[in-house]
Amino acid sequence: MVQVRYVAIGDSFTEGVGDEVEGVPRGWADLVAQGWADSRGEQVAYANLAIRGKLVQPIVVEQLERALALRPTHLSFNGGGNDMLRPRTPISRIADAFSHVRRRCQEEGVTLILLSGANPSAQLPLPALIQRRGDALSAAVEERIAGDEDIVTAFNWPDTELSDPSYWSADRLHMNTRGHHRVAARVLDALGEDVPENWWSLSEPDRTVRLDRSRYFREHLGPWLKRRLTGSSSGDGREPKYAEWLPVDPR
């Protein structure tokens, strides 16, 4: 069999924020690489260029061609979550990025793994607005890829199970370890690989600290609003965690 060479691009969702192991983000993409190697019983090459806080256009401009230059067999893409939270950003502009990534992967003969983020709207301020824009983005992306059977899809937005607070971290915007495992299970399942059964709903205790309203605003929403007002990003100055191929051996 040809070795799987899997590269992930995106924002905090793909970087793995919320699922930290010894202070380092792990997340669903890392889990997919390991699960893929375990399922096939052979080494998988893995790279992850995702950086937190990125809007969808910078993801495409800064990460896509760099990822394709690695000559992967598979590329996963998710983006637009940060754009979606900006009500003035047209949904069509976000969807254009998905179309561009699709076209470039087709041109390079790379299998595209397309994800949507999970739905956090029920636990965030302005839930109706976030729900409405998330639904619109999901519909727009699905329309862009309709009929393309070569794309592997793992759409997490419609997964109502993932909206449960037990899958989310204290900031209510990033998934915790349970959430990232469920997303990894969905991706592996879409790839036709074996999925560890407990990944669908990890049985380990949920250690997420649930913050009261005032502490949540002070520690998470306030800093986020400050970054919006100052034009800064949580990813400023950060480099990808795996910019080159990392060998992942089966366990």
JSON list of N, CA and C in Angstrom, two decimals, residues 52 55 76 105 170-171 209 223:
[
{"chain": "A", "resi": 52, "resn": "ARG", "atom": "N", "xyz": [-4.18, 28.79, 15.55]},
{"chain": "A", "resi": 52, "resn": "ARG", "atom": "CA", "xyz": [-5.37, 29.36, 16.19]},
{"chain": "A", "resi": 52, "resn": "ARG", "atom": "C", "xyz": [-5.62, 30.80, 15.77]},
{"chain": "A", "resi": 55, "resn": "LEU", "atom": "N", "xyz": [-8.41, 33.62, 10.31]},
{"chain": "A", "resi": 55, "resn": "LEU", "atom": "CA", "xyz": [-9.57, 33.72, 9.45]},
{"chain": "A", "resi": 55, "resn": "LEU", "atom": "C", "xyz": [-9.36, 32.81, 8.24]},
{"chain": "A", "resi": 76, "resn": "SER", "atom": "N", "xyz": [-6.64, 17.72, 5.07]},
{"chain": "A", "resi": 76, "resn": "SER", "atom": "CA", "xyz": [-7.90, 18.09, 5.73]},
{"chain": "A", "resi": 76, "resn": "SER", "atom": "C", "xyz": [-7.98, 19.61, 5.86]},
{"chain": "A", "resi": 105, "resn": "CYS", "atom": "N", "xyz": [-6.77, 20.98, -4.53]},
{"chain": "A", "resi": 105, "resn": "CYS", "atom": "CA", "xyz": [-6.55, 19.57, -4.21]},
{"chain": "A", "resi": 105, "resn": "CYS", "atom": "C", "xyz": [-6.81, 18.70, -5.44]},
{"chain": "A", "resi": 170, "resn": "ALA", "atom": "N", "xyz": [-13.69, 25.18, 28.94]},
{"chain": "A", "resi": 170, "resn": "ALA", "atom": "CA", "xyz": [-14.22, 26.25, 29.78]},
{"chain": "A", "resi": 170, "resn": "ALA", "atom": "C", "xyz": [-14.54, 27.52, 28.99]},
{"chain": "A", "resi": 171, "resn": "ASP", "atom": "N", "xyz": [-13.86, 27.73, 27.85]},
{"chain": "A", "resi": 171, "resn": "ASP", "atom": "CA", "xyz": [-14.13, 28.96, 27.09]},
{"chain": "A", "resi": 171, "resn": "ASP", "atom": "C", "xyz": [-15.39, 28.85, 26.23]},
{"chain": "A", "resi": 209, "resn": "VAL", "atom": "N", "xyz": [-13.66, 22.81, 33.86]},
{"chain": "A", "resi": 209, "resn": "VAL", "atom": "CA", "xyz": [-14.17, 23.72, 34.88]},
{"chain": "A", "resi": 209, "resn": "VAL", "atom": "C", "xyz": [-15.29, 24.57, 34.27]},
{"chain": "A", "resi": 223, "resn": "PRO", "atom": "N", "xyz": [-11.26, 39.11, 26.83]},
{"chain": "A", "resi": 223, "resn": "PRO", "atom": "CA", "xyz": [-10.04, 39.08, 26.00]},
{"chain": "A", "resi": 223, "resn": "PRO", "atom": "C", "xyz": [-10.33, 38.90, 24.51]}
]
